[in-house]
Short mmCIF file of C-alpha atoms in Angstrom, two decimals:
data_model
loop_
_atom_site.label_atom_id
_atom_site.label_comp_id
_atom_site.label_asym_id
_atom_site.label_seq_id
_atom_site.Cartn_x
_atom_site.Cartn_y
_atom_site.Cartn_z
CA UNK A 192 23.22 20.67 10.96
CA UNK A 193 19.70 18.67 11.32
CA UNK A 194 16.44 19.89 12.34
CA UNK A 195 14.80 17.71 14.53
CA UNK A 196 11.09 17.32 16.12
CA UNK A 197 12.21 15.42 18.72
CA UNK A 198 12.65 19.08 20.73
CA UNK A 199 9.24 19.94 19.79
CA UNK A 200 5.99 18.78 21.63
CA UNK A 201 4.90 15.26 21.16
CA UNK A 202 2.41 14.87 18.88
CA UNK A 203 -1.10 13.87 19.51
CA UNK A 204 -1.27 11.35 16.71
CA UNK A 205 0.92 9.42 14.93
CA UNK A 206 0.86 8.07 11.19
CA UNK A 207 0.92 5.06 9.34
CA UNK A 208 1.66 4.29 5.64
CA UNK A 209 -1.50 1.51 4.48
CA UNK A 210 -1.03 1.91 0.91
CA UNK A 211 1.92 2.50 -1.53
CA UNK A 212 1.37 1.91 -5.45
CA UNK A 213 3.50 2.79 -7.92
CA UNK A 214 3.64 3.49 -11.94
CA UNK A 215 6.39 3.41 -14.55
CA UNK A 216 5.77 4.43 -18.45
CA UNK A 217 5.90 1.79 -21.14
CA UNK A 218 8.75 3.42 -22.54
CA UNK A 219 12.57 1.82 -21.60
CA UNK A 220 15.61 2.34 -21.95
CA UNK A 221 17.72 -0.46 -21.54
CA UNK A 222 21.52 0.42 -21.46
CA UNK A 223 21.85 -1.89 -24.96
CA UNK A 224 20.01 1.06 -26.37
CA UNK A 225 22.16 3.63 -24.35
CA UNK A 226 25.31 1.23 -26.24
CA UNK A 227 24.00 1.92 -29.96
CA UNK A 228 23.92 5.65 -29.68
CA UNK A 229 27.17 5.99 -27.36
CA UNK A 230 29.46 3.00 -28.68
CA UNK A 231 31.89 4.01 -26.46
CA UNK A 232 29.98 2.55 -23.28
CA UNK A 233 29.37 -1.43 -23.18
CA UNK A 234 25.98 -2.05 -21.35
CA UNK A 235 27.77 -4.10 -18.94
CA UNK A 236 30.04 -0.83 -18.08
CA UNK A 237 27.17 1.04 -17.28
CA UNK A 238 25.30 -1.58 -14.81
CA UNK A 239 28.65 -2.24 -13.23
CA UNK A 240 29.04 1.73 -12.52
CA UNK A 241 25.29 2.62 -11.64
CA UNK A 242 23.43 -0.63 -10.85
CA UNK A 243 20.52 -0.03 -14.01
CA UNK A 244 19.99 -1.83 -16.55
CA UNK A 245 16.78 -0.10 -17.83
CA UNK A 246 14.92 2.94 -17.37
CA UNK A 247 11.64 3.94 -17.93
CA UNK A 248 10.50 6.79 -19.78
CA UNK A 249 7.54 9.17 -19.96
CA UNK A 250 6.40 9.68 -23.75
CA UNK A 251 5.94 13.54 -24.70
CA UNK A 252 2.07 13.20 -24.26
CA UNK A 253 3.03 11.81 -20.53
CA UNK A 254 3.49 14.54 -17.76
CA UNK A 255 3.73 13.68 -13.90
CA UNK A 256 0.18 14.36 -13.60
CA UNK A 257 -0.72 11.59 -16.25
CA UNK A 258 2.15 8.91 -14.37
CA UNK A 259 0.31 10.58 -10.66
CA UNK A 260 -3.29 9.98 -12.01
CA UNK A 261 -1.70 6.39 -12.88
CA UNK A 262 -0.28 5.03 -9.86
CA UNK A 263 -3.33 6.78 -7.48
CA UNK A 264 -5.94 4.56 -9.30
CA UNK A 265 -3.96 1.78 -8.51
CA UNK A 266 -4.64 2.91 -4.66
CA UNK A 267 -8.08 3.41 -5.25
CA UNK A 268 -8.71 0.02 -6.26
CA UNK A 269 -8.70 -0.86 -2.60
CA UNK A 270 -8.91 2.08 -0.66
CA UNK A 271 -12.17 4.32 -0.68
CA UNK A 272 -11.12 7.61 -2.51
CA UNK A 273 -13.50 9.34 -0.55
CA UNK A 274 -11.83 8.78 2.79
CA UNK A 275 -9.19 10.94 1.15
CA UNK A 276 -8.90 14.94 2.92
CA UNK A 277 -5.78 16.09 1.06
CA UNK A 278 -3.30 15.90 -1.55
CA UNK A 279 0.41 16.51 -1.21
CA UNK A 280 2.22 15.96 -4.50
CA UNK A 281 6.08 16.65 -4.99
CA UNK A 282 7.10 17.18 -8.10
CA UNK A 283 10.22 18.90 -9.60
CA UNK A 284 8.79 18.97 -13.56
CA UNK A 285 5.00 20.25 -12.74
CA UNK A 286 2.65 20.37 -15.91
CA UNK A 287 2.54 24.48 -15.85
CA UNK A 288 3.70 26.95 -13.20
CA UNK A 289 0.39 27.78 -12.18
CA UNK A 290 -2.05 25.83 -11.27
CA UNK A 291 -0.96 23.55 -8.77
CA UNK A 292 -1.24 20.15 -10.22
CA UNK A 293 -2.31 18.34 -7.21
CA UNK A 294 -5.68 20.69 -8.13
CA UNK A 295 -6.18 19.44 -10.76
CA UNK A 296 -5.64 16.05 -9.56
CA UNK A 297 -8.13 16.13 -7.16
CA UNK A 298 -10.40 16.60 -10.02
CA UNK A 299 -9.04 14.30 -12.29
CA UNK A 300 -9.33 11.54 -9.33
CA UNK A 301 -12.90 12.18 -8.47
CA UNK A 302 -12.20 13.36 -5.71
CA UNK A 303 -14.12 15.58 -2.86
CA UNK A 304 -14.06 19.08 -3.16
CA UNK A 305 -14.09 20.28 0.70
CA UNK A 306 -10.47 18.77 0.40
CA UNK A 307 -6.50 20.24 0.76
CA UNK A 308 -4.27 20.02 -2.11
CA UNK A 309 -0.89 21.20 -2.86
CA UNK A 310 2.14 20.79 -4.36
CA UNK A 311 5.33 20.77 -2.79
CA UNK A 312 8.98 21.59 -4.99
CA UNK A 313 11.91 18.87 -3.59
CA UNK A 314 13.83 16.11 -5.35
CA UNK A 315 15.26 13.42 -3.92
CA UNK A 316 14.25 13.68 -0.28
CA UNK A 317 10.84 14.82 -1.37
CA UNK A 318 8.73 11.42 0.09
CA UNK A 319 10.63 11.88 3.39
CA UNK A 320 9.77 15.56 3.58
CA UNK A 321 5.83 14.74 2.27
CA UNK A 322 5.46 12.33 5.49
CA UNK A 323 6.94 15.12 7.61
CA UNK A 324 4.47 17.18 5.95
CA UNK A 325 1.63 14.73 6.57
CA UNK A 326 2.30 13.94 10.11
CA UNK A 327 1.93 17.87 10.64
CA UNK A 328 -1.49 18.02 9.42
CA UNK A 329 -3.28 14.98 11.30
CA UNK A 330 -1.49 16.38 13.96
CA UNK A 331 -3.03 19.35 13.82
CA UNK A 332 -6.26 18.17 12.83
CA UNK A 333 -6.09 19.08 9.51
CA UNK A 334 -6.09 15.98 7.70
CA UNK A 335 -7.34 11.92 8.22
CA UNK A 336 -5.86 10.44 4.98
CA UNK A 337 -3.41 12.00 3.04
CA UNK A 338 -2.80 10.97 -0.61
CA UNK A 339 0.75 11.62 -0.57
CA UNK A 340 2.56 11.20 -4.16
CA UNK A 341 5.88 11.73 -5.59
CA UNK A 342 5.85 12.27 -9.46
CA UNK A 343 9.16 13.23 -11.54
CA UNK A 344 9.82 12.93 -15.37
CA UNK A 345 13.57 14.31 -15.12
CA UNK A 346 14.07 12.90 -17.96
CA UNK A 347 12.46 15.32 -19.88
CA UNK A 348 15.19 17.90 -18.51
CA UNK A 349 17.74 15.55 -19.80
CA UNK A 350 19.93 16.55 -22.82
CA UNK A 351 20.11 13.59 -25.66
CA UNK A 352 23.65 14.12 -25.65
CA UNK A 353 24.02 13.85 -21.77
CA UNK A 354 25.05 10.21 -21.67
CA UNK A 355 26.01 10.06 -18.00
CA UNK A 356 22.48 11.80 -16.79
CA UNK A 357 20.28 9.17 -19.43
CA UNK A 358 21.93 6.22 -17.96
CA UNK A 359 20.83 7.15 -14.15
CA UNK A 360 17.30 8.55 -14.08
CA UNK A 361 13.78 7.41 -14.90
CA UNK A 362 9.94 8.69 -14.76
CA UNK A 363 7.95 6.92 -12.51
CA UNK A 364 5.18 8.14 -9.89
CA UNK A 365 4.48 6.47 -6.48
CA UNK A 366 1.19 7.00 -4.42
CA UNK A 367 0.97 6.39 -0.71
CA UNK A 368 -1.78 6.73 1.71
CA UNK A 369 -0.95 8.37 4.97
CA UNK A 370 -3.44 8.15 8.05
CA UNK A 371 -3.45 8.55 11.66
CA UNK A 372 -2.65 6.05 13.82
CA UNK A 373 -3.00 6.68 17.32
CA UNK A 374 -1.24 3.21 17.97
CA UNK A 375 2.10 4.16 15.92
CA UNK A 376 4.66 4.92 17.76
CA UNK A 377 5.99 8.82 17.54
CA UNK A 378 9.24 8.57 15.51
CA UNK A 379 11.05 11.99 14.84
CA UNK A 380 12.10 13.34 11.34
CA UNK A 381 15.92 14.63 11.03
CA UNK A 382 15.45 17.18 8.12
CA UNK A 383 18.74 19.69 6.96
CA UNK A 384 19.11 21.82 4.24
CA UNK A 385 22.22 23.32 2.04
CA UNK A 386 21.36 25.86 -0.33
CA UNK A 387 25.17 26.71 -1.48
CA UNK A 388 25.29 23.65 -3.30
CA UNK A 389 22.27 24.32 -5.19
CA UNK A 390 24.32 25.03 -8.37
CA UNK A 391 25.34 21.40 -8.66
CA UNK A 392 22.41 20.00 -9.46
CA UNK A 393 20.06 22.29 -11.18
CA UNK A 394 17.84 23.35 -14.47
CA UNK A 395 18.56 27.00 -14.72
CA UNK A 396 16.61 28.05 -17.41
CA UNK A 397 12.76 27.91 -17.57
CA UNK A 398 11.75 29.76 -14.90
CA UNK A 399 12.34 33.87 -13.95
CA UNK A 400 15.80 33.99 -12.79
CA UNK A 401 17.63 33.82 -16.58
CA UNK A 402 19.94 36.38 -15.68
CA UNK A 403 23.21 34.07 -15.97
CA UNK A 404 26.18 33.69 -18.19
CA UNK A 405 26.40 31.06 -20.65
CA UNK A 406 29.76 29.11 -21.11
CA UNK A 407 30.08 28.84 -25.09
CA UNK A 408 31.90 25.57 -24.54
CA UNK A 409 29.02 23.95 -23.07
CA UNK A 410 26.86 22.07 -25.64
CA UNK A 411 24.27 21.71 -23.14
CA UNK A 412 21.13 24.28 -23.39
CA UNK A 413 20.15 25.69 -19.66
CA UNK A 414 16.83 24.15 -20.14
CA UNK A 415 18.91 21.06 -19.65
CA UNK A 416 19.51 19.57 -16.10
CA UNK A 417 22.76 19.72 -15.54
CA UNK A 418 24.54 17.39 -12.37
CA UNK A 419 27.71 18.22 -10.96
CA UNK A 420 28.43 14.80 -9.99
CA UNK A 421 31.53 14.76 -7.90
CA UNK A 422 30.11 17.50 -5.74
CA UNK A 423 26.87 15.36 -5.35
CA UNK A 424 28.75 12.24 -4.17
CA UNK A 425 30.74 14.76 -1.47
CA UNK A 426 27.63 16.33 -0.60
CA UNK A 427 26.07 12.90 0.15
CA UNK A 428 29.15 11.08 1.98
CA UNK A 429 29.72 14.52 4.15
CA UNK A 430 26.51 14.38 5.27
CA UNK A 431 24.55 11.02 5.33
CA UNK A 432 26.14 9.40 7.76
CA UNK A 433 25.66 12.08 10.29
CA UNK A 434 21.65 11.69 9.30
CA UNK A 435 21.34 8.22 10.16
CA UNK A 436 23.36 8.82 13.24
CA UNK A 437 21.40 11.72 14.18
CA UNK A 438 18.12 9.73 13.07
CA UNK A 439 18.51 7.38 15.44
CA UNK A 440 19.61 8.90 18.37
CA UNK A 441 16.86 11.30 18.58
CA UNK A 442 14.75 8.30 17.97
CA UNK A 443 15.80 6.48 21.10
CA UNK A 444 17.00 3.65 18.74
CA UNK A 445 20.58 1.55 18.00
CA UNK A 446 21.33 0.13 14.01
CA UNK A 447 20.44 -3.34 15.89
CA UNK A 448 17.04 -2.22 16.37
CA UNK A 449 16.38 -1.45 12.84
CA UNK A 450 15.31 -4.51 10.34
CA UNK A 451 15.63 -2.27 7.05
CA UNK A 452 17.62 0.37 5.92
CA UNK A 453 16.32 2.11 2.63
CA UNK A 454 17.66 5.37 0.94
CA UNK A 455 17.10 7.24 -2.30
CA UNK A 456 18.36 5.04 -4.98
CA UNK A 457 20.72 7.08 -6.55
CA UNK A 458 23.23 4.51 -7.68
CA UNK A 459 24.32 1.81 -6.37
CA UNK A 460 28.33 2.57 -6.33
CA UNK A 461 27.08 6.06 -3.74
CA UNK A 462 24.40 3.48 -1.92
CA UNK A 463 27.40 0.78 -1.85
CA UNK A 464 29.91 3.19 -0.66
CA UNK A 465 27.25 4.78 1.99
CA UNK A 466 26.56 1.35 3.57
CA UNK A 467 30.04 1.00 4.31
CA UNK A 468 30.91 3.97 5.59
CA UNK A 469 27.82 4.23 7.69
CA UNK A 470 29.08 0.35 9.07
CA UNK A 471 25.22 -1.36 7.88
CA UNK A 472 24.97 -4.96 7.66
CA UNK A 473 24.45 -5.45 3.71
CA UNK A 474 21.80 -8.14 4.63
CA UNK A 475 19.88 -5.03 6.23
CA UNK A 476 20.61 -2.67 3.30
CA UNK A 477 17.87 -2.73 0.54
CA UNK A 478 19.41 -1.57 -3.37
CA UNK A 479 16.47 -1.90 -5.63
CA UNK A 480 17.33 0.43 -9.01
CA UNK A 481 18.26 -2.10 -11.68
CA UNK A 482 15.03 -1.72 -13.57
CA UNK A 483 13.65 1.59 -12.68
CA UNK A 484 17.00 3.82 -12.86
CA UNK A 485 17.04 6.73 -10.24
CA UNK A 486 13.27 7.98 -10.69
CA UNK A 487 13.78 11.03 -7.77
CA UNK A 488 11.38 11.50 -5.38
CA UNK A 489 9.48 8.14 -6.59
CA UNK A 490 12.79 6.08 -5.30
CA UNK A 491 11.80 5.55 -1.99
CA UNK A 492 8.10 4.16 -2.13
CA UNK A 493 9.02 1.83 -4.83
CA UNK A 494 12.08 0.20 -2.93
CA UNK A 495 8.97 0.05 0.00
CA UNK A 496 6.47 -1.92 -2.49
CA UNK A 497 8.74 -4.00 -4.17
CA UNK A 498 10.06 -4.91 -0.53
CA UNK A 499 6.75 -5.86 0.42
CA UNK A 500 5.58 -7.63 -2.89
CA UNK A 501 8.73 -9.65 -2.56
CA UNK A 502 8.13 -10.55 1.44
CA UNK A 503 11.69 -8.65 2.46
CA UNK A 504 9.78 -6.48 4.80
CA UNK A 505 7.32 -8.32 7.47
CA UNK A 506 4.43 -6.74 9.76
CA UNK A 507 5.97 -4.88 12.66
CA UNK A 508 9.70 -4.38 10.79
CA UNK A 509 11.22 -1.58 11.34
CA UNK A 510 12.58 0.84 8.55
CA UNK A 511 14.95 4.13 8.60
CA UNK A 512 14.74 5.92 5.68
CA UNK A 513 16.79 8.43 4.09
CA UNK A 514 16.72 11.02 0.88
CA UNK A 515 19.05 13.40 -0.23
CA UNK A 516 19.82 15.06 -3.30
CA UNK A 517 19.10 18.32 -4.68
CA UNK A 518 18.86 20.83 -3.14
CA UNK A 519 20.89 20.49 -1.35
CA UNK A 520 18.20 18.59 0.92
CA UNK A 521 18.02 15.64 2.90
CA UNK A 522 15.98 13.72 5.60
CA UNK A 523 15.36 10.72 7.47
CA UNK A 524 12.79 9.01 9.76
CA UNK A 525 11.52 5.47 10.71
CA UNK A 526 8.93 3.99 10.10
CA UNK A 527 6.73 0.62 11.25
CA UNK A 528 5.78 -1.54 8.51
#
């Protein structure tokens, strides 16, 4: 079921996160606003069910490379952008098909030219899957310092009329530096994959496979996203558990020996439900979505930086942590603050 490194050769270096910055549009959404156009949800209904109270979203001028360009200044306020050697950016709602949009990032940053840059297609496990990517390259001597960012504007897949899918996800874009360390310690990456579920969370329209069959009862377009949600919360109970087990066995480690636990912030009643089932303390367990919605790939980074702007997570902490979503993907790793 998981695809592990741990069978692999060790690596020669190992990587440390030494920046993390995020940005959220001006726009929001609270759920009082969500109330007026649907009268048949209370706001307090909706917080109670998802654990938001306001989202923010990207204006139609705003695309993931406007939110990426953003939240990477922020970094380069204290970090020397010319240090940086290559770009990974994960996106689900690029500007255009081609180019890549971490290219033209690397020119909207002022950055060097002799650098990497690419962009990498995954949702909710995306930031997991971009420090898998990352420890690859300065393992292979590719790459020093990675700017690694996650960048999603879902909303703007996101039918007016889809109450249930405006009251969960946000825009937002998080930028993280990734560099070698040799003094890190190795710590594996659990990754799986499930591509029979990819129907249940999905935009199906806008790219080249439009062959499909419309159901004339649906008043949704197939430009919209549509979310299967049931299906998602199976997917994610099924499976999660067995990824944090897994994640820490082929990292040599027990829960006790973990100070943080932090997954994708989907919503809190799946992150509630998870905890329990997965037996973590709730004093360990981190829930930070009440004023950012679910914002995708971005989820992750921003639970890290408000954790560290708030003092939750100390030097030398230890934290496992876990996305899953679309896909259907998921992964999990630790990671030394």
């Amino acid at each position: 079921m998981f695809f592990n490194f741990a069978k692999k050769k060790k690596f020669i270096y190992m990587i440390k996160v030494s920046k993390i910055e995020y940005y959220l549009p001006k726009n929001v959404l609270t759920n009082e606003d969500l109330e007026k156009e649907f009268p048949e949800w209370s706001s307090d209904r909706i917080h109670e069910k998802v654990g938001i109270r306001q989202r923010h979203i990207s204006s139609d001028n705003e695309t993931v490379l406007e939110l990426a360009v953003k939240s990477s200044e922020k970094i380069f306020e204290n970090y020397d952008r010319n240090k940086v050697d290559f770009i990974l950016f994960c996106t689900q709602s690029p500007d255009y098909f081609l180019p890549t949009t971490a290219c033209i990032l690397q020119d909207r940053l002022g950055l060097r030219r002799n650098i990497g840059a690419m962009d990498f297609n995954l949702g909710c496990s995306g930031f997991v899957y971009g420090l898998a990517f990352a420890k690859g390259l300065i393992a292979a001597g590719i790459a020093k310092s990675i700017l690694l960012i996650t960048s999603e504007t879902y909303t703007k897949h996101i039918n007016p009329k889809d109450k249930a899918n405006r009251s969960i996800f946000g825009d937002a874009s998080a930028s993280v530096i990734v560099e070698k360390d040799e003094n890190a310690k190795d710590y594996q990456f659990c990754l799986g994959t499930d591509g029979s579920g990819a129907e249940n969370l999905i935009v199906k329209k806008g790219a080249f496979k439009t062959d499909f069959q419309l159901n004339p009862e649906n008043e949704f377009h197939p430009e919209n996203l549509y979310m299967n949600g049931p299906e998602i919360f199976n997917f994610t109970i099924e499976n999660i558990p067995g990824l944090v087990k897994e994640t820490l066995e082929t990292n040599g480690l027990t829960m006790d020996d973990i100070d943080h636990f932090v997954f994708h912030q989907a919503n809190s009643f799946m992150l509630n439900y998870l905890r329990k089932k997965t037996k973590i303390p709730a004093e360990k367990f981190y829930i930070d979505m009440e004023n950012t919605g679910n914002t995708v790939s971005a989820t992750i980074p921003i639970a890290l930086k408000n954790m560290m702007d708030k003092g939750i997570i100390k030097k030398g902490d230890k934290v496992l942590m876990a996305g899953f979503g679309v896909g259907y993907s998921w992964g999990a790793t630790v990671l030394d603050i």
